[in-house]
mmCIF file of C-alpha atoms and ligand atoms in Angstrom:
data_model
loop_
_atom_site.group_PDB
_atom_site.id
_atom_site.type_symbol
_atom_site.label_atom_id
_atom_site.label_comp_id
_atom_site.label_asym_id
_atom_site.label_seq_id
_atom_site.Cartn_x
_atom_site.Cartn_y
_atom_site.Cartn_z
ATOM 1 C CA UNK A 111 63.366 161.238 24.641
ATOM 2 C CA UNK A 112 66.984 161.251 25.985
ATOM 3 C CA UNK A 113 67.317 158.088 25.056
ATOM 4 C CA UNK A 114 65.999 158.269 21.664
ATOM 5 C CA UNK A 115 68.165 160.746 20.741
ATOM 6 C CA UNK A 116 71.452 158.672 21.707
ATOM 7 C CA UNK A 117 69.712 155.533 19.830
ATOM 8 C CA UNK A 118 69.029 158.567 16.834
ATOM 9 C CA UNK A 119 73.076 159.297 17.156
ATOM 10 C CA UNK A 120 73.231 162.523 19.460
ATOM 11 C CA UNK A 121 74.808 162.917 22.080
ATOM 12 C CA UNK A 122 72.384 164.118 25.004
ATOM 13 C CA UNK A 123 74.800 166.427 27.594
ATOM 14 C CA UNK A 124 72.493 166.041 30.551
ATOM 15 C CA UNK A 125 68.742 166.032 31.665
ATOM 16 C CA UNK A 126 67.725 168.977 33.929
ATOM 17 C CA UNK A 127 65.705 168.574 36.685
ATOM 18 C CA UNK A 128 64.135 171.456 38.775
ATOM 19 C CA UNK A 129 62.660 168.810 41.597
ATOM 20 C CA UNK A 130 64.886 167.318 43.843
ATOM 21 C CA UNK A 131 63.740 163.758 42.464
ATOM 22 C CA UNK A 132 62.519 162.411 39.870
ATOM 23 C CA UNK A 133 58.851 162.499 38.683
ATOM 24 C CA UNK A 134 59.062 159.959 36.589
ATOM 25 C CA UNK A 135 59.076 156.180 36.605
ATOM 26 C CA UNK A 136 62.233 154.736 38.735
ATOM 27 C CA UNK A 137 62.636 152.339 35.721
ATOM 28 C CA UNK A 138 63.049 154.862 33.133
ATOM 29 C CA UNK A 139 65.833 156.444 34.972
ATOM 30 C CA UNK A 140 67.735 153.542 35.212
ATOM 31 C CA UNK A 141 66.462 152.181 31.898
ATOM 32 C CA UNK A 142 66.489 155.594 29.834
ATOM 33 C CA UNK A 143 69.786 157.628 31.742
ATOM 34 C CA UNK A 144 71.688 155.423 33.502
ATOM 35 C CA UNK A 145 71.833 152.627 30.953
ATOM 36 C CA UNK A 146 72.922 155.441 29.010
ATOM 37 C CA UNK A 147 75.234 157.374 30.939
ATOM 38 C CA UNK A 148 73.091 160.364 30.629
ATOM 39 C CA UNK A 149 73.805 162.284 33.135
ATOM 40 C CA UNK A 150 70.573 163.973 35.120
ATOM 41 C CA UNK A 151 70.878 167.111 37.610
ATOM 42 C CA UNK A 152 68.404 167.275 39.979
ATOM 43 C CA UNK A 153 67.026 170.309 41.690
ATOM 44 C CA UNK A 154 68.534 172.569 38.542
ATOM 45 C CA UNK A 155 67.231 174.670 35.521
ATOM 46 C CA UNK A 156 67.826 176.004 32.595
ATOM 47 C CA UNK A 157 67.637 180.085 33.100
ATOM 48 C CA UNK A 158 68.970 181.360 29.653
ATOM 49 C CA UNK A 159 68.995 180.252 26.025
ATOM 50 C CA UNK A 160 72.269 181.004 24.201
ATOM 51 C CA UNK A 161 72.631 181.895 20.488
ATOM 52 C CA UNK A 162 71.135 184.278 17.611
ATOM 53 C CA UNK A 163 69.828 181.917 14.588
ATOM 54 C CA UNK A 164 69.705 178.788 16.594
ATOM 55 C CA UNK A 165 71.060 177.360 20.118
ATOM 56 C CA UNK A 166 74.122 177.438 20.963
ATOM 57 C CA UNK A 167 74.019 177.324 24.347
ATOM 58 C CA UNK A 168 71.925 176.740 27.653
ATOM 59 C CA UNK A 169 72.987 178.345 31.362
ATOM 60 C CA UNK A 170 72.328 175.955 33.807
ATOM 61 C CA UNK A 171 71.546 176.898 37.763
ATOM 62 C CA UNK A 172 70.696 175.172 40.830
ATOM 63 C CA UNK A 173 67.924 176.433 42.670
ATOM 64 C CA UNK A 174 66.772 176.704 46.184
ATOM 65 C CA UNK A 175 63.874 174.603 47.990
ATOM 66 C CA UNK A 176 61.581 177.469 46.498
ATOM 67 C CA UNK A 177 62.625 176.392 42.828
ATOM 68 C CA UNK A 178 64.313 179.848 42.917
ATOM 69 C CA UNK A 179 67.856 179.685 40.965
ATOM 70 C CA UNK A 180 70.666 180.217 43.465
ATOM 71 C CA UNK A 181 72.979 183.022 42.333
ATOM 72 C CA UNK A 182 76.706 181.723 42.086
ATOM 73 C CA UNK A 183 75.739 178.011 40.716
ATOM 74 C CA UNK A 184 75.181 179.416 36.688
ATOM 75 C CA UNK A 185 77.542 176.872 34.397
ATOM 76 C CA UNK A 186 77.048 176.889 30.680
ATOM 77 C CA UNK A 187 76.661 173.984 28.511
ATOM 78 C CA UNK A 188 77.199 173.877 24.828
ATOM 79 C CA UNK A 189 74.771 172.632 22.979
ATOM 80 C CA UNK A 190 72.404 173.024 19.525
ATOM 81 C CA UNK A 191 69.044 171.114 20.929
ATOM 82 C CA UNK A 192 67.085 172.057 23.848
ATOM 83 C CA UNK A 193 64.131 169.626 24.469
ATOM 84 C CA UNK A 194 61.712 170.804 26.771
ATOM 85 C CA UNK A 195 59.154 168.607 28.929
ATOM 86 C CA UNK A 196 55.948 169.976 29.943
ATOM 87 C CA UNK A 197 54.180 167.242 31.522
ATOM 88 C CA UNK A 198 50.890 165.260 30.736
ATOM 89 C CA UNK A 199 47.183 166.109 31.297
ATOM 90 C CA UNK A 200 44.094 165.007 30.128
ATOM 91 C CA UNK A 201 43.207 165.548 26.937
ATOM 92 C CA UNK A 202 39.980 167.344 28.173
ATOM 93 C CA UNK A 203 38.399 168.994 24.859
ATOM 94 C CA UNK A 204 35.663 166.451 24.700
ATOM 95 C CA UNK A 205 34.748 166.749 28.192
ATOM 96 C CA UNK A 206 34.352 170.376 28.212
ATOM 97 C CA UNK A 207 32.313 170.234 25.201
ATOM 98 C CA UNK A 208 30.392 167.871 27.266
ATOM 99 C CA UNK A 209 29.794 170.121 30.013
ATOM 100 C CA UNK A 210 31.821 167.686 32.039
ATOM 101 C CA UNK A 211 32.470 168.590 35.738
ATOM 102 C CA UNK A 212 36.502 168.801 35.458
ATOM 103 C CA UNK A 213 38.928 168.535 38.474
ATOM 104 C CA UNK A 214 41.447 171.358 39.056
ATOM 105 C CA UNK A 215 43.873 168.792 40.565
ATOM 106 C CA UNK A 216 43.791 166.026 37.781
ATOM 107 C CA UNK A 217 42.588 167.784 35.244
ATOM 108 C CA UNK A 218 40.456 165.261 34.214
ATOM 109 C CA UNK A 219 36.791 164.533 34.895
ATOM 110 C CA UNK A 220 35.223 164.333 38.133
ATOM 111 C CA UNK A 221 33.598 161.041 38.602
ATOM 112 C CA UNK A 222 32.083 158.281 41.018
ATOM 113 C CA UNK A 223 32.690 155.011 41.719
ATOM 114 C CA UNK A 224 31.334 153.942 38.898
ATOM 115 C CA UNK A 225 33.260 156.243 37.036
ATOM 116 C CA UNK A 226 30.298 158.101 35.655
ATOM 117 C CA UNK A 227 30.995 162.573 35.252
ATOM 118 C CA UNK A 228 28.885 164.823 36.591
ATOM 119 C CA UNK A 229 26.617 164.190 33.261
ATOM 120 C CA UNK A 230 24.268 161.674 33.707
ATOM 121 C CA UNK A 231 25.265 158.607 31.363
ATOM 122 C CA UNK A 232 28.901 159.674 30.527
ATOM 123 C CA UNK A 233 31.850 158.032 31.846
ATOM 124 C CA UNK A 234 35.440 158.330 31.727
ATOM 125 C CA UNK A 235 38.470 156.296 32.217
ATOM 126 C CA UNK A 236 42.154 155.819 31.358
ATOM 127 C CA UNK A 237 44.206 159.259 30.188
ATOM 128 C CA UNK A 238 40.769 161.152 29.621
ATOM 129 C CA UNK A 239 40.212 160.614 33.380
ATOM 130 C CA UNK A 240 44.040 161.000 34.910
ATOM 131 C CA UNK A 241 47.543 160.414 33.489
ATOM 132 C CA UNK A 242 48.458 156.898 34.131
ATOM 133 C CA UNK A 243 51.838 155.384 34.366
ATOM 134 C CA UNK A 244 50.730 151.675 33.355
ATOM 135 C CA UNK A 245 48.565 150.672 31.102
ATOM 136 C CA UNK A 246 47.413 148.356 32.944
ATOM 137 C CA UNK A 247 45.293 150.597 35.704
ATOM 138 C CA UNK A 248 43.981 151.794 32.371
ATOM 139 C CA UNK A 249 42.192 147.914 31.154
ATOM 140 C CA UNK A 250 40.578 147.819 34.629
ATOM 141 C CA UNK A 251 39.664 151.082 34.777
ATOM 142 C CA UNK A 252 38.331 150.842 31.272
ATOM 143 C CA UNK A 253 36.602 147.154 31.906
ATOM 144 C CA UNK A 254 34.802 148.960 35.237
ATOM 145 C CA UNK A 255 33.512 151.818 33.374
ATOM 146 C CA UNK A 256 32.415 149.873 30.025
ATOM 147 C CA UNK A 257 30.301 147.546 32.225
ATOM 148 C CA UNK A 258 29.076 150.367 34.350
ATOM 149 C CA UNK A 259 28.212 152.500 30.983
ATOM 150 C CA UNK A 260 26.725 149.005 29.524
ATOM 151 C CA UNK A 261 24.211 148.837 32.988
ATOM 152 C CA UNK A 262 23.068 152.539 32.619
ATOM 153 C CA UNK A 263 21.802 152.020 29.128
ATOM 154 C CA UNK A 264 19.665 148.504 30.190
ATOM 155 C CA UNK A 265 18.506 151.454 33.432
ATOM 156 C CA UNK A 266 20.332 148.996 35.740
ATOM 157 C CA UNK A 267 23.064 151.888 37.498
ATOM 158 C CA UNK A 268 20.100 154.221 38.466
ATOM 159 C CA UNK A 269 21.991 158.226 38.871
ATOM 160 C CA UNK A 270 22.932 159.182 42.335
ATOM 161 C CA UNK A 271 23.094 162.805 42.472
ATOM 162 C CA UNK A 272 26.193 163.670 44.399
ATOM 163 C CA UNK A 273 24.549 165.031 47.190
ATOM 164 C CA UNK A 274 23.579 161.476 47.979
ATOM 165 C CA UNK A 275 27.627 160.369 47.345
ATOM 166 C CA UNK A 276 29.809 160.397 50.042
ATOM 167 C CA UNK A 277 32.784 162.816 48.710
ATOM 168 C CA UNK A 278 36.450 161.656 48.582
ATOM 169 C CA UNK A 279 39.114 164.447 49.545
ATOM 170 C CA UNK A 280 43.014 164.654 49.332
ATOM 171 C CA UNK A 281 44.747 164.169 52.688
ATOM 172 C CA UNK A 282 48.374 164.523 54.244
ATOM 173 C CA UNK A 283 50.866 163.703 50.760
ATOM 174 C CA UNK A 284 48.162 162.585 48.651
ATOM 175 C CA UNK A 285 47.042 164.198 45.687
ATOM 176 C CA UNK A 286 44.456 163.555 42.721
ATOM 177 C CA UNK A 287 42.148 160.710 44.749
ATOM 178 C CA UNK A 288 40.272 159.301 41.876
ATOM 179 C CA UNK A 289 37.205 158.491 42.067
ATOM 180 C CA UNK A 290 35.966 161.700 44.056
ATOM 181 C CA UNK A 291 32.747 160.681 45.078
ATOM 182 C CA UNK A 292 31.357 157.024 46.292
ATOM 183 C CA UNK A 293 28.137 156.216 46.277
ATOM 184 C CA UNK A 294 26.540 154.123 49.841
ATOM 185 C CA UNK A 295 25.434 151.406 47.789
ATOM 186 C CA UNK A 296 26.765 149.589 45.564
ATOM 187 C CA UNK A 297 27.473 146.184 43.074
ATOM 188 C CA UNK A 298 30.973 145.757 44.415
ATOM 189 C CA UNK A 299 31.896 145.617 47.983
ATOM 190 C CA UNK A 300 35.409 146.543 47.040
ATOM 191 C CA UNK A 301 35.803 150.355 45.853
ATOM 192 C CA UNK A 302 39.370 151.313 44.375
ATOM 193 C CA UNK A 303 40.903 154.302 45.238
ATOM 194 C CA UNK A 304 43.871 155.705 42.807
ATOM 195 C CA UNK A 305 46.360 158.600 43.750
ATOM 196 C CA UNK A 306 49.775 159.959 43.542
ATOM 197 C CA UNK A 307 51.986 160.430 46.657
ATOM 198 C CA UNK A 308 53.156 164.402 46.446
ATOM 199 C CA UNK A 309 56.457 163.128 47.000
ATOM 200 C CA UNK A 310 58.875 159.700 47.133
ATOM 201 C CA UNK A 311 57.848 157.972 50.535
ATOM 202 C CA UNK A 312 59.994 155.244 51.878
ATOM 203 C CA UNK A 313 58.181 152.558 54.830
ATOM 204 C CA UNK A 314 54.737 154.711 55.181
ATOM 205 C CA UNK A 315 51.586 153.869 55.542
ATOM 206 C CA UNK A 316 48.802 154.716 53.730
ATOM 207 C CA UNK A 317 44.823 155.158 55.751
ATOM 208 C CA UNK A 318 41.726 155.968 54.479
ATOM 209 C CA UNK A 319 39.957 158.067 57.085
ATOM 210 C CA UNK A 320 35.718 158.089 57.004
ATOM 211 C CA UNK A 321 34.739 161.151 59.047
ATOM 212 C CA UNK A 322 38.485 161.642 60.815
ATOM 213 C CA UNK A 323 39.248 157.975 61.960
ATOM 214 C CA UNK A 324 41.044 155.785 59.980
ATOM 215 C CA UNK A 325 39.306 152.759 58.753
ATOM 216 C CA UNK A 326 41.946 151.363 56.457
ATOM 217 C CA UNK A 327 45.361 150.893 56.550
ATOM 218 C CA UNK A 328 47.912 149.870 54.190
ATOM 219 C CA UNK A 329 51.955 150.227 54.224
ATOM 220 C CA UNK A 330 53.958 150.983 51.162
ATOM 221 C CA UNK A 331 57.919 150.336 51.098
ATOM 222 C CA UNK A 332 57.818 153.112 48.312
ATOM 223 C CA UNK A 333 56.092 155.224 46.957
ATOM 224 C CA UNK A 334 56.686 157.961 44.300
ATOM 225 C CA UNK A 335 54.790 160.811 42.253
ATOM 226 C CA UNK A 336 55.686 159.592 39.167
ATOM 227 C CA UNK A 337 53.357 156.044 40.051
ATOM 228 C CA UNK A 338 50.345 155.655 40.662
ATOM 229 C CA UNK A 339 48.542 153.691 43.883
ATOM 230 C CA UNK A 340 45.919 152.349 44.938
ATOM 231 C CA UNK A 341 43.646 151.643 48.405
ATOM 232 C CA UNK A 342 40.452 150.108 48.749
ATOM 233 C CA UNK A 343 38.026 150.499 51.184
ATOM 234 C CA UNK A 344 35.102 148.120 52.079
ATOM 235 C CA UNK A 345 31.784 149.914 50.929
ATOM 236 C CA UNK A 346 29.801 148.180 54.114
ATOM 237 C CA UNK A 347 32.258 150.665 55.779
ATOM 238 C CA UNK A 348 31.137 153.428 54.492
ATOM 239 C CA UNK A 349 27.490 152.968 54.916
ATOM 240 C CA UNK A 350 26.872 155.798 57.592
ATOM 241 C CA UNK A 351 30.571 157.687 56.592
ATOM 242 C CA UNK A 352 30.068 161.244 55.918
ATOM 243 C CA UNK A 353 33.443 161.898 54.320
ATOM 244 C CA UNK A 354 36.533 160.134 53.023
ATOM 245 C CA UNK A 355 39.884 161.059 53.378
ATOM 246 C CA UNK A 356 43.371 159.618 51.939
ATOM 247 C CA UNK A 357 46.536 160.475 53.376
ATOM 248 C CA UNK A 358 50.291 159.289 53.814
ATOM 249 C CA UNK A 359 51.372 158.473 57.151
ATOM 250 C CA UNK A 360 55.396 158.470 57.549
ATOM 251 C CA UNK A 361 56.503 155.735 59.976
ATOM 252 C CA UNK A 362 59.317 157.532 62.133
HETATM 253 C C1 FAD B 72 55.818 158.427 26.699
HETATM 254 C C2 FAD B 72 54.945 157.412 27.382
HETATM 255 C C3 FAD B 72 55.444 156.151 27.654
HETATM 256 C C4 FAD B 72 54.643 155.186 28.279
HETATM 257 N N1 FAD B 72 55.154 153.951 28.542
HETATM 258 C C5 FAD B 72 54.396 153.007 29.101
HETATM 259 C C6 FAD B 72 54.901 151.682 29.330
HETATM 260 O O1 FAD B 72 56.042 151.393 29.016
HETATM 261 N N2 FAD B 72 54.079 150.770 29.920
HETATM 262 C C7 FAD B 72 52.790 151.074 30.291
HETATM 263 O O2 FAD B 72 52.076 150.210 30.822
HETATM 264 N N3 FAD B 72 52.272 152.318 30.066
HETATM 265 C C8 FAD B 72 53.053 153.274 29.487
HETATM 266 N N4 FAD B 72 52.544 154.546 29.286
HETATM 267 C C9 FAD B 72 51.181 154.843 29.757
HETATM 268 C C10 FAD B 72 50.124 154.348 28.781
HETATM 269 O O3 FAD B 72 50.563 154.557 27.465
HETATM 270 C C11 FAD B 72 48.832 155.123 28.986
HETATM 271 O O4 FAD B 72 48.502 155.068 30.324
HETATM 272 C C12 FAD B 72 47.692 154.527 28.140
HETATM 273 O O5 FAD B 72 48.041 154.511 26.782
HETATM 274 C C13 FAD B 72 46.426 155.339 28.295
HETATM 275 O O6 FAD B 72 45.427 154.698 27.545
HETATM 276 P P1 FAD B 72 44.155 155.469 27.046
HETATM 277 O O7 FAD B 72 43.402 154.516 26.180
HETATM 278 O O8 FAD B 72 43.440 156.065 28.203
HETATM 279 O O9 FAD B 72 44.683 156.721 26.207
HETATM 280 P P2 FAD B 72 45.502 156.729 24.835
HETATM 281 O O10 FAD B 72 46.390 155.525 24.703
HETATM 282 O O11 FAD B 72 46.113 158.085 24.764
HETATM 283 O O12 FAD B 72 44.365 156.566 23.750
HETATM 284 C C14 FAD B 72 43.423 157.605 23.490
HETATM 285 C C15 FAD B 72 43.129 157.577 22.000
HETATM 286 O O13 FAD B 72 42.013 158.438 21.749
HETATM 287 C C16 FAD B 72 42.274 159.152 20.566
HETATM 288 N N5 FAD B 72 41.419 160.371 20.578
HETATM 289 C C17 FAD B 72 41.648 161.526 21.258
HETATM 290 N N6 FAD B 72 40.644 162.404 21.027
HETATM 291 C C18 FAD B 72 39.775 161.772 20.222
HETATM 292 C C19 FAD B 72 38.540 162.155 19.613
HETATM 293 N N7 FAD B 72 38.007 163.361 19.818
HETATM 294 N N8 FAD B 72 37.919 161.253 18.833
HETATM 295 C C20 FAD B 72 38.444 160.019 18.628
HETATM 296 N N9 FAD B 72 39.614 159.614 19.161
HETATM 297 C C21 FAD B 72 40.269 160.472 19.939
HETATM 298 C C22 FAD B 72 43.751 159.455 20.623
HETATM 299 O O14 FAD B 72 44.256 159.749 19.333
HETATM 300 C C23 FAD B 72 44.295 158.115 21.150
HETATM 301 O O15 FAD B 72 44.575 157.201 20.131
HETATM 302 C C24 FAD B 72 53.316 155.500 28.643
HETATM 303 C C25 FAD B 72 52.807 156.780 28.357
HETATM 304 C C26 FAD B 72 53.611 157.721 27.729
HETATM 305 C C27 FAD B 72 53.037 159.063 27.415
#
């Protein structure tokens, strides 16, 4: 949006951000600010609104690791526009209607490896399911749960109530492990795990624990919150596994 509004003919004073990094894709920093000289402040927010019929003015502050502002860092910048960016989640209407299972963390349904919600012959993929960054994720995702929703109709993808699923938790950085449940058996051997790192990693290394030990392990140069990843396990490894676990493991 920064950008559009140079390309429109503002001029965009600065992007405030209240993380210490950026949540958002590395390339549309550089592509979107820097290419622009639009400036971006990082662990800063706006605490006050300036002006009686329309903006005139926002006060700016830094704030401390507990997002709290820090008294003495308030600066004012002039300006008429203040854009503000809530974030993306699933656009879940449908879903609830549905009586859809939803997760607290993505928002989105709660599904199992074959992407199929907690109501037997519905499944979900792309947005509807969690916010992805690429499009891309999105086709496969979409091609795995057309084919799986295409095999439940001829009865070939009998339901497996989720008692009978081994269940799929958030470990150590991780958050938003999609799919959450697995079942033992399966058509492919290869099940995809997607997530979002809590924070920017540099050099780690990524495991999938079954039952505490780690049976997979796979190192990352980066990684960053505002991308998602993706692990896969082996399901012949998971055939006696009472629980999966993804974390981040920081190489020191
Ligand atoms: C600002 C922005 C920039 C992005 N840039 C890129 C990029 O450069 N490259 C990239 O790979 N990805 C990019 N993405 C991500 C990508 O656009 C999404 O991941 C992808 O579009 C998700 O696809 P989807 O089909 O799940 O959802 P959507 O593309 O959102 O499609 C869902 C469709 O369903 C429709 N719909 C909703 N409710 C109903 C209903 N009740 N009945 C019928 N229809 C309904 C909606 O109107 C919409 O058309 C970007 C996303 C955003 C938000």
């Amino acid at each position: 949006m920064a950008r559009q509004f140079v390309l429109e003919g503002a001029s965009v004073e600065a992007v405030v951000e209240i993380l210490p990094y950026s949540s958002g894709l590395a390339r549309n920093i550089s592509q979107c600010l820097e290419d622009f000289d639009i400036p971006i402040h990082y662990s800063s927010t706006v605490i006050n609104i300036k002006g009686r019929k329309r903006v005139e003015a926002v006060t700016v502050a830094q704030v401390n690791r507990n997002r709290k502002p820090v008294p003495g860092t308030e600066r004012d910048i002039e300006c008429d526009t203040l854009l503000l960016s809530a974030g993306l989640i699933p656009e879940n209407e449908l879903s609830k209607q549905a009586g859809v299972e939803l997760s607290r963390i993505t928002k989105g349904a709660v599904v199992d490896d074959t992407l199929q919600t907690s109501v037997s012959g519905i499944f979900s993929c792309g947005n509807v399911l969690h916010v992805h960054d690429l499009v891309d994720h999105v086709t496969l995702e979409s091609e795995s749960a057309g084919r799986n929703a295409a095999l439940w109709v001829q009865g070939g993808l009998p339901d497996t109530p989720r008692s009978a699923c081994i269940p799929v938790s958030d470990g150590d950085g991780v958050q938003g492990v999609v799919p959450q449940y697995i079942r033992r058996t399966g058509e492919d051997e290869l099940v995809p795990l997607m997530f979002r790192p809590r924070q920017p990693y540099k050099r780690c290394t990524v495991c999938i624990d079954l039952d505490g030990t780690t049976a997979v392990r796979k190192k990352f140069l980066v990684l960053a919150p505002g991308e998602m990843s993706r692990v896969s396990i082996k399901r012949s490894l998971l055939a006696k596994a009472g629980s999966v676990t993804v974390r981040v493991e920081v190489q020191v």
